[in-house]
């Protein structure tokens, strides 16, 4: 089945540790996104990538890093510089043919809950 | 900053009653506007979207939304709410990357 897969579902981070959240899609989408969800704050954009080997910061990029070496993969690293990493992280993708140029429908993964030990 | 705002954090309605969830946007030009719904612990599902043209947009599950440029609003409506509509609803907007409002949690009373 085509879709977008996030792993792991739950992740725990120790103090000072970097952790990486995986996001893979087999929808042949060009664009991929990472959002952070906190209670009462909705979804906030961390990073997005419109095309392979290119990405842009979103509204809350500090303490995070990404790479886009392959079209189907957009991993997010939560670094030790992110002092409040506990949140629900959602990955999404969109591509041409799903709604038109720009503003395409987003397809979401089922999320990763990150907690600090 | 370009953004969308959802002024209602939490709404409770009775089953069978009508529903309106508010969304206001702040963009220099008319953005693409969306409504998504999220069930607990899950990703988001698209309900409807507005790009241009007819300002009344029909979506899935009996939802509709009306784009009002004069009010910078894109409110979501449903004439008769079902218990299964209880969820969190997010309004989103943008052009290159979608940004979301803070969400409105809907509870449905029997």
PDB file of N, CA and C in Angstrom, chain A residues 33 35 37 40-43 45 48 50 56 59 88 90 98-99 101-106 108-110, chain B residues 9 32 34 36 38 41-46 49 51 88 90 94-103:
ATOM      1  N   UNK A  33       7.443  17.292   4.967  1.00  0.00           N
ATOM      2  CA  UNK A  33       7.330  18.278   6.034  1.00  0.00           C
ATOM      3  C   UNK A  33       7.450  17.589   7.390  1.00  0.00           C
ATOM      4  N   UNK A  35       6.228  18.433  11.405  1.00  0.00           N
ATOM      5  CA  UNK A  35       5.480  19.278  12.322  1.00  0.00           C
ATOM      6  C   UNK A  35       5.657  18.754  13.739  1.00  0.00           C
ATOM      7  N   UNK A  37       3.629  18.812  17.443  1.00  0.00           N
ATOM      8  CA  UNK A  37       2.335  19.079  18.035  1.00  0.00           C
ATOM      9  C   UNK A  37       2.435  19.050  19.546  1.00  0.00           C
ATOM     10  N   UNK A  40      -2.664  22.262  23.012  1.00  0.00           N
ATOM     11  CA  UNK A  40      -3.051  23.663  23.049  1.00  0.00           C
ATOM     12  C   UNK A  40      -2.307  24.563  22.083  1.00  0.00           C
ATOM     13  N   UNK A  41      -1.322  24.011  21.366  1.00  0.00           N
ATOM     14  CA  UNK A  41      -0.562  24.850  20.427  1.00  0.00           C
ATOM     15  C   UNK A  41      -0.702  24.385  18.998  1.00  0.00           C
ATOM     16  N   UNK A  42      -1.453  23.356  18.780  1.00  0.00           N
ATOM     17  CA  UNK A  42      -1.645  22.898  17.414  1.00  0.00           C
ATOM     18  C   UNK A  42      -0.375  22.353  16.795  1.00  0.00           C
ATOM     19  N   UNK A  43      -0.271  22.457  15.497  1.00  0.00           N
ATOM     20  CA  UNK A  43       0.892  21.951  14.775  1.00  0.00           C
ATOM     21  C   UNK A  43       1.775  23.112  14.369  1.00  0.00           C
ATOM     22  N   UNK A  45       5.333  24.125  12.247  1.00  0.00           N
ATOM     23  CA  UNK A  45       6.208  23.634  11.202  1.00  0.00           C
ATOM     24  C   UNK A  45       7.664  23.735  11.628  1.00  0.00           C
ATOM     25  N   UNK A  48      10.791  21.889   6.173  1.00  0.00           N
ATOM     26  CA  UNK A  48      10.162  21.289   5.018  1.00  0.00           C
ATOM     27  C   UNK A  48      11.140  21.240   3.864  1.00  0.00           C
ATOM     28  N   UNK A  50      11.094  20.855  -0.395  1.00  0.00           N
ATOM     29  CA  UNK A  50      10.303  20.848  -1.632  1.00  0.00           C
ATOM     30  C   UNK A  50      10.874  19.873  -2.652  1.00  0.00           C
ATOM     31  N   UNK A  56      14.119  23.802   3.899  1.00  0.00           N
ATOM     32  CA  UNK A  56      14.001  25.137   4.482  1.00  0.00           C
ATOM     33  C   UNK A  56      13.520  25.043   5.919  1.00  0.00           C
ATOM     34  N   UNK A  59       8.880  27.375  11.266  1.00  0.00           N
ATOM     35  CA  UNK A  59       8.722  28.367  12.330  1.00  0.00           C
ATOM     36  C   UNK A  59       9.539  28.062  13.585  1.00  0.00           C
ATOM     37  N   UNK A  88       4.564  15.399  20.196  1.00  0.00           N
ATOM     38  CA  UNK A  88       4.131  14.459  19.172  1.00  0.00           C
ATOM     39  C   UNK A  88       4.601  15.030  17.841  1.00  0.00           C
ATOM     40  N   UNK A  90       4.840  14.874  13.725  1.00  0.00           N
ATOM     41  CA  UNK A  90       4.135  14.395  12.544  1.00  0.00           C
ATOM     42  C   UNK A  90       4.918  14.738  11.283  1.00  0.00           C
ATOM     43  N   UNK A  98      -1.879  15.951  -6.575  1.00  0.00           N
ATOM     44  CA  UNK A  98      -2.761  15.724  -5.443  1.00  0.00           C
ATOM     45  C   UNK A  98      -3.601  16.944  -5.130  1.00  0.00           C
ATOM     46  N   UNK A  99      -3.594  17.935  -5.958  1.00  0.00           N
ATOM     47  CA  UNK A  99      -4.422  19.107  -5.686  1.00  0.00           C
ATOM     48  C   UNK A  99      -4.007  20.342  -6.457  1.00  0.00           C
ATOM     49  N   UNK A 101      -0.645  22.872  -8.225  1.00  0.00           N
ATOM     50  CA  UNK A 101       0.654  23.441  -7.901  1.00  0.00           C
ATOM     51  C   UNK A 101       0.553  24.316  -6.668  1.00  0.00           C
ATOM     52  N   UNK A 102       1.288  23.969  -5.668  1.00  0.00           N
ATOM     53  CA  UNK A 102       1.216  24.717  -4.423  1.00  0.00           C
ATOM     54  C   UNK A 102      -0.033  24.345  -3.656  1.00  0.00           C
ATOM     55  N   UNK A 103       0.027  24.305  -2.383  1.00  0.00           N
ATOM     56  CA  UNK A 103      -1.174  24.047  -1.588  1.00  0.00           C
ATOM     57  C   UNK A 103      -1.763  22.672  -1.780  1.00  0.00           C
ATOM     58  N   UNK A 104      -0.910  21.711  -2.165  1.00  0.00           N
ATOM     59  CA  UNK A 104      -1.438  20.360  -2.329  1.00  0.00           C
ATOM     60  C   UNK A 104      -1.861  19.754  -1.006  1.00  0.00           C
ATOM     61  N   UNK A 105      -2.730  18.785  -1.119  1.00  0.00           N
ATOM     62  CA  UNK A 105      -3.160  18.012   0.044  1.00  0.00           C
ATOM     63  C   UNK A 105      -1.952  17.368   0.701  1.00  0.00           C
ATOM     64  N   UNK A 106      -1.925  17.419   2.017  1.00  0.00           N
ATOM     65  CA  UNK A 106      -0.869  16.759   2.769  1.00  0.00           C
ATOM     66  C   UNK A 106      -1.309  15.358   3.165  1.00  0.00           C
ATOM     67  N   UNK A 108      -0.388  12.530   5.886  1.00  0.00           N
ATOM     68  CA  UNK A 108       0.315  12.478   7.157  1.00  0.00           C
ATOM     69  C   UNK A 108       0.651  11.060   7.563  1.00  0.00           C
ATOM     70  N   UNK A 109       1.786  10.920   8.242  1.00  0.00           N
ATOM     71  CA  UNK A 109       2.091   9.690   8.940  1.00  0.00           C
ATOM     72  C   UNK A 109       1.311   9.624  10.238  1.00  0.00           C
ATOM     73  N   UNK A 110       1.484   8.522  10.973  1.00  0.00           N
ATOM     74  CA  UNK A 110       0.725   8.343  12.212  1.00  0.00           C
ATOM     75  C   UNK A 110       1.436   8.918  13.428  1.00  0.00           C
TER      76      UNK A 110
ATOM     77  N   UNK B   9     -10.773  27.089  21.532  1.00  0.00           N
ATOM     78  CA  UNK B   9      -9.931  25.945  21.887  1.00  0.00           C
ATOM     79  C   UNK B   9     -10.772  24.684  22.022  1.00  0.00           C
ATOM     80  N   UNK B  32      -3.994  29.306  -0.001  1.00  0.00           N
ATOM     81  CA  UNK B  32      -4.748  28.059  -0.035  1.00  0.00           C
ATOM     82  C   UNK B  32      -5.198  27.794   1.403  1.00  0.00           C
ATOM     83  N   UNK B  34      -7.338  25.149   4.175  1.00  0.00           N
ATOM     84  CA  UNK B  34      -7.714  23.760   4.380  1.00  0.00           C
ATOM     85  C   UNK B  34      -8.358  23.594   5.752  1.00  0.00           C
ATOM     86  N   UNK B  36      -8.473  20.205   8.383  1.00  0.00           N
ATOM     87  CA  UNK B  36      -8.093  18.828   8.653  1.00  0.00           C
ATOM     88  C   UNK B  36      -8.715  18.391   9.968  1.00  0.00           C
ATOM     89  N   UNK B  38      -8.259  15.430  13.166  1.00  0.00           N
ATOM     90  CA  UNK B  38      -7.322  14.494  13.774  1.00  0.00           C
ATOM     91  C   UNK B  38      -8.007  13.685  14.859  1.00  0.00           C
ATOM     92  N   UNK B  41      -4.070  10.405  18.757  1.00  0.00           N
ATOM     93  CA  UNK B  41      -2.858   9.647  18.460  1.00  0.00           C
ATOM     94  C   UNK B  41      -2.636   9.357  16.988  1.00  0.00           C
ATOM     95  N   UNK B  42      -3.314  10.065  16.137  1.00  0.00           N
ATOM     96  CA  UNK B  42      -3.218   9.807  14.699  1.00  0.00           C
ATOM     97  C   UNK B  42      -2.762  11.041  13.940  1.00  0.00           C
ATOM     98  N   UNK B  43      -2.469  10.810  12.660  1.00  0.00           N
ATOM     99  CA  UNK B  43      -2.183  11.937  11.776  1.00  0.00           C
ATOM    100  C   UNK B  43      -3.464  12.656  11.418  1.00  0.00           C
ATOM    101  N   UNK B  44      -3.347  13.552  10.458  1.00  0.00           N
ATOM    102  CA  UNK B  44      -4.478  14.386  10.086  1.00  0.00           C
ATOM    103  C   UNK B  44      -5.104  13.934   8.772  1.00  0.00           C
ATOM    104  N   UNK B  45      -6.410  14.085   8.684  1.00  0.00           N
ATOM    105  CA  UNK B  45      -7.141  13.743   7.467  1.00  0.00           C
ATOM    106  C   UNK B  45      -7.761  15.009   6.888  1.00  0.00           C
ATOM    107  N   UNK B  46      -7.615  15.198   5.587  1.00  0.00           N
ATOM    108  CA  UNK B  46      -8.159  16.379   4.937  1.00  0.00           C
ATOM    109  C   UNK B  46      -9.682  16.301   4.853  1.00  0.00           C
ATOM    110  N   UNK B  49     -10.786  21.771   1.087  1.00  0.00           N
ATOM    111  CA  UNK B  49      -9.765  22.761   0.767  1.00  0.00           C
ATOM    112  C   UNK B  49     -10.350  23.823  -0.149  1.00  0.00           C
ATOM    113  N   UNK B  51      -9.024  26.756  -2.960  1.00  0.00           N
ATOM    114  CA  UNK B  51      -7.939  27.357  -3.736  1.00  0.00           C
ATOM    115  C   UNK B  51      -8.408  28.653  -4.361  1.00  0.00           C
ATOM    116  N   UNK B  88     -10.272  16.539  17.022  1.00  0.00           N
ATOM    117  CA  UNK B  88      -9.661  17.869  16.989  1.00  0.00           C
ATOM    118  C   UNK B  88      -9.594  18.329  15.538  1.00  0.00           C
ATOM    119  N   UNK B  90      -8.292  21.183  12.699  1.00  0.00           N
ATOM    120  CA  UNK B  90      -7.259  22.173  12.429  1.00  0.00           C
ATOM    121  C   UNK B  90      -7.537  22.878  11.123  1.00  0.00           C
ATOM    122  N   UNK B  94      -1.619  28.545   3.544  1.00  0.00           N
ATOM    123  CA  UNK B  94      -0.271  28.796   3.064  1.00  0.00           C
ATOM    124  C   UNK B  94      -0.169  28.539   1.580  1.00  0.00           C
ATOM    125  N   UNK B  95       1.051  28.701   1.093  1.00  0.00           N
ATOM    126  CA  UNK B  95       1.305  28.425  -0.323  1.00  0.00           C
ATOM    127  C   UNK B  95       2.436  27.434  -0.490  1.00  0.00           C
ATOM    128  N   UNK B  96       3.602  27.729   0.019  1.00  0.00           N
ATOM    129  CA  UNK B  96       4.711  26.789  -0.138  1.00  0.00           C
ATOM    130  C   UNK B  96       4.677  25.709   0.933  1.00  0.00           C
ATOM    131  N   UNK B  97       4.370  26.087   2.125  1.00  0.00           N
ATOM    132  CA  UNK B  97       4.283  25.116   3.223  1.00  0.00           C
ATOM    133  C   UNK B  97       3.086  25.479   4.077  1.00  0.00           C
ATOM    134  N   UNK B  98       2.350  24.479   4.447  1.00  0.00           N
ATOM    135  CA  UNK B  98       1.114  24.700   5.179  1.00  0.00           C
ATOM    136  C   UNK B  98       1.402  24.947   6.653  1.00  0.00           C
ATOM    137  N   UNK B  99       0.804  26.002   7.200  1.00  0.00           N
ATOM    138  CA  UNK B  99       0.859  26.228   8.636  1.00  0.00           C
ATOM    139  C   UNK B  99      -0.545  26.102   9.193  1.00  0.00           C
ATOM    140  N   UNK B 100      -0.617  25.729  10.447  1.00  0.00           N
ATOM    141  CA  UNK B 100      -1.891  25.385  11.057  1.00  0.00           C
ATOM    142  C   UNK B 100      -2.239  26.312  12.202  1.00  0.00           C
ATOM    143  N   UNK B 101      -3.540  26.406  12.460  1.00  0.00           N
ATOM    144  CA  UNK B 101      -4.001  27.035  13.683  1.00  0.00           C
ATOM    145  C   UNK B 101      -3.772  26.102  14.855  1.00  0.00           C
ATOM    146  N   UNK B 102      -4.119  26.573  16.050  1.00  0.00           N
ATOM    147  CA  UNK B 102      -3.844  25.804  17.259  1.00  0.00           C
ATOM    148  C   UNK B 102      -4.865  24.708  17.509  1.00  0.00           C
ATOM    149  N   UNK B 103      -5.892  24.620  16.690  1.00  0.00           N
ATOM    150  CA  UNK B 103      -6.841  23.530  16.787  1.00  0.00           C
ATOM    151  C   UNK B 103      -8.041  23.840  17.653  1.00  0.00           C
TER     152      UNK B 103
END
